[in-house]
């Protein structure tokens, strides 16, 4: 039972018993008062009137006013008749009084009058005795009942006196002792209080608190803090900028390298939400932008352009007793790739220079091979013709590689020159098919076209778009078996034109589908006949024209390479 309920019950019951005792006492005192008033008003007055009349009858011969006294007291008596038989005696007194008034000196009449008065006094005296006995009986009953109620009040009060202080003080003492033990770092201390009282609830809360303190104590919080400082020192000594965010994207730590890059002070960043910072600092907005988990950003540090690869690493934990992990923050790591960027630029320039310089000797080789085939230079033997054919094939392959390298250098330097114009998509498809028809015939591959009847015009660089479609078809021929079929389709979905090339080769493994458009990437196990730049260049050509490129493939079924070009709204 709750302590509050106990107090209400005990004190309420005691109050009720006191109220009962007060009510009983009042009732009995009122009854005794009533009996006393009855004796005084009824019997005592009648006795007093009778005594006055008896005294006046004795003095009737001596005093002239004795008759007046008799009449006055008799009139009062007539109004105070209360007892059984008193009325008859009063009537008899009335007769005797009339006779006495007529013959005041007659001793017999006086004697009879006096006898009637004695009878009146006797009746009232008997009534007084009877009422006195009744009052005594009432007083006795009142004493017994008041004693019982008083005893009950005493018993209830004694029970409350004995139990209530202990019920309140003992749990408080237990809690005080336990709190004292907790203050001494004795976190094993527990309080057990039975029942459903407030103290039992308080004991439960105390035990939970003690258990948490014990858990923190067992976890050796001081060691955790020491490890935290060690980790912070380690992060601060890293040469890469590192920023830590909590689940609310509030900056919890930042090392010196990140401060140097941002140009801000630690106090300007720590414990501040990135939502407030991005309004004041564009660099912080770029660094904390979670839409780009991995990207390269350019930052001017010490009046020098530096390049950093940004990586946002989500931090997750699995709470004790749970199976589902929850995110507790993010770690932003910036890797300085300035040196690699400079090397990449140097590489791009070198490739562009070398590719450009190689075009002249390649052209000379092709010209020489043409001259060797001319009849004026003499007749060639069959072996010489085979060697010359190999030279021509290698020179063409070398020319194609240098062209791809030049395209890559343009892409990497951002110098792609697009000569876009409004054109029909049909010539692009026809050019790509004609350019690859001979390769398809050598492997006896049939190129089938599926073109929608109604096609809108598009705004593209016709040459580069045809180059991409040609590259798709060339790759499809390369990886398709002989006597197979390639489907070149052109579909209109009202907003875009979809160019696609479907082959029936061995397909691409799921693990490599997202990498086929990377530079220099070639699928492991495939025949290496190129540089691995064709699809990468295709991706750059299409995206620079506002399009999208994609691949769908399944092992053993084949692949479908496609790109989408927005149509012109007319």
GROMACS .gro file of N, CA, C and O in nm, residues 36-115:
model
  320
   36UNK      N    1  -3.217   1.656   3.367
   36UNK     CA    2  -3.202   1.751   3.477
   36UNK      C    3  -3.300   1.866   3.464
   36UNK      O    4  -3.362   1.910   3.562
   37UNK      N    5  -3.314   1.915   3.340
   37UNK     CA    6  -3.408   2.024   3.319
   37UNK      C    7  -3.552   1.980   3.348
   37UNK      O    8  -3.633   2.057   3.401
   38UNK      N    9  -3.583   1.852   3.312
   38UNK     CA   10  -3.718   1.800   3.341
   38UNK      C   11  -3.744   1.795   3.491
   38UNK      O   12  -3.853   1.826   3.540
   39UNK      N   13  -3.643   1.749   3.565
   39UNK     CA   14  -3.658   1.741   3.712
   39UNK      C   15  -3.682   1.879   3.768
   39UNK      O   16  -3.769   1.902   3.854
   40UNK      N   17  -3.602   1.978   3.720
   40UNK     CA   18  -3.613   2.113   3.774
   40UNK      C   19  -3.747   2.178   3.735
   40UNK      O   20  -3.814   2.238   3.818
   41UNK      N   21  -3.781   2.164   3.607
   41UNK     CA   22  -3.900   2.235   3.561
   41UNK      C   23  -4.030   2.166   3.601
   41UNK      O   24  -4.131   2.232   3.619
   42UNK      N   25  -4.027   2.035   3.615
   42UNK     CA   26  -4.152   1.961   3.642
   42UNK      C   27  -4.167   1.928   3.791
   42UNK      O   28  -4.259   1.975   3.860
   43UNK      N   29  -4.079   1.851   3.846
   43UNK     CA   30  -4.096   1.794   3.981
   43UNK      C   31  -4.051   1.889   4.089
   43UNK      O   32  -4.120   1.909   4.191
   44UNK      N   33  -3.933   1.946   4.076
   44UNK     CA   34  -3.882   2.034   4.181
   44UNK      C   35  -3.973   2.154   4.201
   44UNK      O   36  -4.001   2.196   4.313
   45UNK      N   37  -4.024   2.210   4.091
   45UNK     CA   38  -4.113   2.327   4.103
   45UNK      C   39  -4.245   2.289   4.173
   45UNK      O   40  -4.299   2.366   4.253
   46UNK      N   41  -4.293   2.169   4.136
   46UNK     CA   42  -4.420   2.125   4.202
   46UNK      C   43  -4.400   2.109   4.352
   46UNK      O   44  -4.486   2.145   4.434
   47UNK      N   45  -4.284   2.051   4.392
   47UNK     CA   46  -4.253   2.033   4.535
   47UNK      C   47  -4.242   2.170   4.602
   47UNK      O   48  -4.290   2.193   4.715
   48UNK      N   49  -4.179   2.265   4.529
   48UNK     CA   50  -4.163   2.400   4.585
   48UNK      C   51  -4.298   2.468   4.602
   48UNK      O   52  -4.325   2.534   4.704
   49UNK      N   53  -4.388   2.451   4.502
   49UNK     CA   54  -4.522   2.511   4.513
   49UNK      C   55  -4.598   2.450   4.630
   49UNK      O   56  -4.665   2.521   4.708
   50UNK      N   57  -4.587   2.316   4.643
   50UNK     CA   58  -4.657   2.246   4.753
   50UNK      C   59  -4.605   2.291   4.889
   50UNK      O   60  -4.681   2.310   4.985
   51UNK      N   61  -4.476   2.310   4.903
   51UNK     CA   62  -4.418   2.354   5.031
   51UNK      C   63  -4.462   2.496   5.063
   51UNK      O   64  -4.490   2.529   5.180
   52UNK      N   65  -4.468   2.584   4.959
   52UNK     CA   66  -4.513   2.721   4.984
   52UNK      C   67  -4.660   2.722   5.031
   52UNK      O   68  -4.698   2.800   5.121
   53UNK      N   69  -4.742   2.636   4.963
   53UNK     CA   70  -4.884   2.630   5.003
   53UNK      C   71  -4.898   2.570   5.143
   53UNK      O   72  -4.984   2.612   5.223
   54UNK      N   73  -4.810   2.473   5.177
   54UNK     CA   74  -4.815   2.412   5.311
   54UNK      C   75  -4.779   2.517   5.416
   54UNK      O   76  -4.843   2.526   5.523
   55UNK      N   77  -4.682   2.599   5.389
   55UNK     CA   78  -4.642   2.703   5.482
   55UNK      C   79  -4.751   2.809   5.496
   55UNK      O   80  -4.781   2.859   5.605
   56UNK      N   81  -4.816   2.842   5.381
   56UNK     CA   82  -4.922   2.944   5.385
   56UNK      C   83  -5.044   2.893   5.461
   56UNK      O   84  -5.112   2.970   5.532
   57UNK      N   85  -5.072   2.760   5.453
   57UNK     CA   86  -5.188   2.704   5.525
   57UNK      C   87  -5.164   2.705   5.675
   57UNK      O   88  -5.258   2.714   5.753
   58UNK      N   89  -5.042   2.698   5.718
   58UNK     CA   90  -5.011   2.704   5.859
   58UNK      C   91  -5.028   2.846   5.913
   58UNK      O   92  -5.053   2.866   6.032
   59UNK      N   93  -5.011   2.945   5.826
   59UNK     CA   94  -5.016   3.085   5.869
   59UNK      C   95  -5.146   3.152   5.827
   59UNK      O   96  -5.157   3.274   5.828
   60UNK      N   97  -5.243   3.071   5.787
   60UNK     CA   98  -5.366   3.129   5.735
   60UNK      C   99  -5.442   3.209   5.841
   60UNK      O  100  -5.513   3.304   5.811
   61UNK      N  101  -5.428   3.172   5.970
   61UNK     CA  102  -5.498   3.243   6.077
   61UNK      C  103  -5.420   3.364   6.125
   61UNK      O  104  -5.473   3.449   6.196
   62UNK      N  105  -5.290   3.369   6.090
   62UNK     CA  106  -5.205   3.477   6.140
   62UNK      C  107  -5.186   3.587   6.037
   62UNK      O  108  -5.166   3.703   6.075
   63UNK      N  109  -5.186   3.551   5.911
   63UNK     CA  110  -5.158   3.649   5.806
   63UNK      C  111  -5.280   3.664   5.717
   63UNK      O  112  -5.347   3.566   5.684
   64UNK      N  113  -5.301   3.788   5.681
   64UNK     CA  114  -5.416   3.816   5.596
   64UNK      C  115  -5.391   3.776   5.450
   64UNK      O  116  -5.485   3.749   5.376
   65UNK      N  117  -5.263   3.778   5.410
   65UNK     CA  118  -5.231   3.747   5.270
   65UNK      C  119  -5.203   3.600   5.246
   65UNK      O  120  -5.156   3.561   5.140
   66UNK      N  121  -5.226   3.513   5.343
   66UNK     CA  122  -5.197   3.370   5.328
   66UNK      C  123  -5.284   3.311   5.218
   66UNK      O  124  -5.241   3.225   5.140
   67UNK      N  125  -5.410   3.356   5.211
   67UNK     CA  126  -5.499   3.304   5.107
   67UNK      C  127  -5.446   3.341   4.969
   67UNK      O  128  -5.450   3.261   4.875
   68UNK      N  129  -5.393   3.462   4.955
   68UNK     CA  130  -5.340   3.505   4.827
   68UNK      C  131  -5.220   3.419   4.784
   68UNK      O  132  -5.204   3.383   4.666
   69UNK      N  133  -5.134   3.385   4.884
   69UNK     CA  134  -5.020   3.299   4.856
   69UNK      C  135  -5.066   3.161   4.811
   69UNK      O  136  -5.008   3.100   4.720
   70UNK      N  137  -5.172   3.110   4.880
   70UNK     CA  138  -5.223   2.979   4.842
   70UNK      C  139  -5.274   2.980   4.697
   70UNK      O  140  -5.244   2.889   4.618
   71UNK      N  141  -5.349   3.082   4.666
   71UNK     CA  142  -5.405   3.089   4.530
   71UNK      C  143  -5.294   3.106   4.424
   71UNK      O  144  -5.299   3.044   4.316
   72UNK      N  145  -5.194   3.189   4.455
   72UNK     CA  146  -5.085   3.212   4.357
   72UNK      C  147  -5.008   3.083   4.329
   72UNK      O  148  -4.983   3.047   4.213
   73UNK      N  149  -4.969   3.011   4.436
   73UNK     CA  150  -4.893   2.887   4.418
   73UNK      C  151  -4.979   2.777   4.355
   73UNK      O  152  -4.929   2.693   4.279
   74UNK      N  153  -5.111   2.777   4.389
   74UNK     CA  154  -5.196   2.675   4.330
   74UNK      C  155  -5.209   2.698   4.178
   74UNK      O  156  -5.213   2.602   4.101
   75UNK      N  157  -5.219   2.824   4.135
   75UNK     CA  158  -5.229   2.853   3.992
   75UNK      C  159  -5.102   2.806   3.918
   75UNK      O  160  -5.110   2.754   3.807
   76UNK      N  161  -4.990   2.825   3.984
   76UNK     CA  162  -4.864   2.778   3.924
   76UNK      C  163  -4.861   2.625   3.915
   76UNK      O  164  -4.814   2.569   3.815
   77UNK      N  165  -4.913   2.562   4.019
   77UNK     CA  166  -4.916   2.415   4.019
   77UNK      C  167  -5.006   2.363   3.909
   77UNK      O  168  -4.977   2.261   3.846
   78UNK      N  169  -5.118   2.427   3.889
   78UNK     CA  170  -5.210   2.382   3.784
   78UNK      C  171  -5.142   2.382   3.646
   78UNK      O  172  -5.174   2.300   3.561
   79UNK      N  173  -5.045   2.472   3.626
   79UNK     CA  174  -4.973   2.479   3.499
   79UNK      C  175  -4.852   2.385   3.493
   79UNK      O  176  -4.785   2.377   3.388
   80UNK      N  177  -4.824   2.315   3.602
   80UNK     CA  178  -4.702   2.233   3.609
   80UNK      C  179  -4.736   2.087   3.641
   80UNK      O  180  -4.662   2.019   3.710
   81UNK      N  181  -4.849   2.040   3.593
   81UNK     CA  182  -4.888   1.899   3.616
   81UNK      C  183  -4.816   1.815   3.512
   81UNK      O  184  -4.837   1.829   3.391
   82UNK      N  185  -4.725   1.722   3.555
   82UNK     CA  186  -4.644   1.643   3.462
   82UNK      C  187  -4.645   1.495   3.492
   82UNK      O  188  -4.614   1.414   3.404
   83UNK      N  189  -4.677   1.456   3.617
   83UNK     CA  190  -4.663   1.317   3.656
   83UNK      C  191  -4.800   1.248   3.661
   83UNK      O  192  -4.904   1.312   3.679
   84UNK      N  193  -4.802   1.116   3.642
   84UNK     CA  194  -4.928   1.039   3.656
   84UNK      C  195  -4.987   1.055   3.796
   84UNK      O  196  -4.914   1.046   3.896
   85UNK      N  197  -5.119   1.080   3.807
   85UNK     CA  198  -5.187   1.096   3.935
   85UNK      C  199  -5.181   1.237   3.989
   85UNK      O  200  -5.251   1.271   4.086
   86UNK      N  201  -5.095   1.318   3.929
   86UNK     CA  202  -5.078   1.455   3.979
   86UNK      C  203  -5.201   1.540   3.946
   86UNK      O  204  -5.237   1.631   4.022
   87UNK      N  205  -5.271   1.509   3.838
   87UNK     CA  206  -5.389   1.585   3.800
   87UNK      C  207  -5.500   1.565   3.901
   87UNK      O  208  -5.568   1.662   3.942
   88UNK      N  209  -5.522   1.438   3.945
   88UNK     CA  210  -5.627   1.410   4.044
   88UNK      C  211  -5.600   1.482   4.176
   88UNK      O  212  -5.691   1.538   4.240
   89UNK      N  213  -5.469   1.477   4.213
   89UNK     CA  214  -5.433   1.544   4.340
   89UNK      C  215  -5.455   1.693   4.328
   89UNK      O  216  -5.504   1.760   4.423
   90UNK      N  217  -5.424   1.749   4.212
   90UNK     CA  218  -5.443   1.894   4.191
   90UNK      C  219  -5.591   1.929   4.196
   90UNK      O  220  -5.630   2.033   4.253
   91UNK      N  221  -5.676   1.845   4.137
   91UNK     CA  222  -5.821   1.871   4.143
   91UNK      C  223  -5.871   1.865   4.287
   91UNK      O  224  -5.958   1.945   4.330
   92UNK      N  225  -5.819   1.766   4.361
   92UNK     CA  226  -5.858   1.756   4.504
   92UNK      C  227  -5.815   1.879   4.581
   92UNK      O  228  -5.889   1.930   4.666
   93UNK      N  229  -5.692   1.929   4.550
   93UNK     CA  230  -5.644   2.051   4.616
   93UNK      C  231  -5.734   2.170   4.582
   93UNK      O  232  -5.758   2.257   4.666
   94UNK      N  233  -5.785   2.171   4.460
   94UNK     CA  234  -5.873   2.280   4.421
   94UNK      C  235  -6.000   2.283   4.505
   94UNK      O  236  -6.044   2.389   4.550
   95UNK      N  237  -6.056   2.162   4.532
   95UNK     CA  238  -6.178   2.153   4.613
   95UNK      C  239  -6.149   2.193   4.757
   95UNK      O  240  -6.226   2.268   4.822
   96UNK      N  241  -6.038   2.140   4.808
   96UNK     CA  242  -6.003   2.170   4.946
   96UNK      C  243  -5.970   2.317   4.963
   96UNK      O  244  -5.997   2.377   5.067
   97UNK      N  245  -5.908   2.377   4.860
   97UNK     CA  246  -5.874   2.518   4.871
   97UNK      C  247  -6.000   2.604   4.877
   97UNK      O  248  -6.006   2.703   4.952
   98UNK      N  249  -6.103   2.567   4.803
   98UNK     CA  250  -6.228   2.642   4.806
   98UNK      C  251  -6.293   2.632   4.944
   98UNK      O  252  -6.347   2.730   4.996
   99UNK      N  253  -6.289   2.512   4.999
   99UNK     CA  254  -6.344   2.494   5.134
   99UNK      C  255  -6.264   2.574   5.235
   99UNK      O  256  -6.322   2.633   5.329
  100UNK      N  257  -6.129   2.571   5.220
  100UNK     CA  258  -6.044   2.642   5.317
  100UNK      C  259  -6.068   2.792   5.306
  100UNK      O  260  -6.065   2.864   5.408
  101UNK      N  261  -6.089   2.840   5.189
  101UNK     CA  262  -6.115   2.982   5.173
  101UNK      C  263  -6.250   3.020   5.240
  101UNK      O  264  -6.264   3.131   5.292
  102UNK      N  265  -6.344   2.926   5.235
  102UNK     CA  266  -6.474   2.955   5.297
  102UNK      C  267  -6.466   2.944   5.450
  102UNK      O  268  -6.527   3.024   5.522
  103UNK      N  269  -6.394   2.850   5.499
  103UNK     CA  270  -6.382   2.827   5.643
  103UNK      C  271  -6.234   2.816   5.681
  103UNK      O  272  -6.181   2.705   5.701
  104UNK      N  273  -6.161   2.925   5.683
  104UNK     CA  274  -6.018   2.919   5.713
  104UNK      C  275  -5.988   2.871   5.855
  104UNK      O  276  -5.876   2.825   5.880
  105UNK      N  277  -6.085   2.877   5.943
  105UNK     CA  278  -6.055   2.840   6.080
  105UNK      C  279  -6.095   2.695   6.111
  105UNK      O  280  -6.082   2.650   6.224
  106UNK      N  281  -6.147   2.625   6.007
  106UNK     CA  282  -6.188   2.485   6.031
  106UNK      C  283  -6.064   2.399   6.027
  106UNK      O  284  -5.999   2.385   5.920
  107UNK      N  285  -6.026   2.336   6.140
  107UNK     CA  286  -5.903   2.257   6.145
  107UNK      C  287  -5.911   2.132   6.057
  107UNK      O  288  -5.812   2.088   5.999
  108UNK      N  289  -6.029   2.072   6.040
  108UNK     CA  290  -6.041   1.950   5.960
  108UNK      C  291  -6.015   1.979   5.814
  108UNK      O  292  -5.945   1.904   5.745
  109UNK      N  293  -6.075   2.091   5.766
  109UNK     CA  294  -6.053   2.127   5.626
  109UNK      C  295  -5.906   2.157   5.602
  109UNK      O  296  -5.847   2.116   5.500
  110UNK      N  297  -5.845   2.227   5.698
  110UNK     CA  298  -5.702   2.260   5.685
  110UNK      C  299  -5.618   2.133   5.682
  110UNK      O  300  -5.523   2.121   5.604
  111UNK      N  301  -5.661   2.037   5.769
  111UNK     CA  302  -5.586   1.912   5.774
  111UNK      C  303  -5.597   1.837   5.643
  111UNK      O  304  -5.499   1.784   5.590
  112UNK      N  305  -5.719   1.831   5.585
  112UNK     CA  306  -5.736   1.761   5.456
  112UNK      C  307  -5.656   1.829   5.344
  112UNK      O  308  -5.599   1.762   5.256
  113UNK      N  309  -5.650   1.961   5.348
  113UNK     CA  310  -5.574   2.036   5.247
  113UNK      C  311  -5.425   2.004   5.258
  113UNK      O  312  -5.355   1.982   5.158
  114UNK      N  313  -5.381   1.998   5.383
  114UNK     CA  314  -5.239   1.970   5.405
  114UNK      C  315  -5.206   1.826   5.362
  114UNK      O  316  -5.098   1.798   5.311
  115UNK      N  317  -5.300   1.735   5.382
  115UNK     CA  318  -5.277   1.595   5.341
  115UNK      C  319  -5.263   1.585   5.189
  115UNK      O  320  -5.177   1.513   5.136
   0.00000   0.00000   0.00000
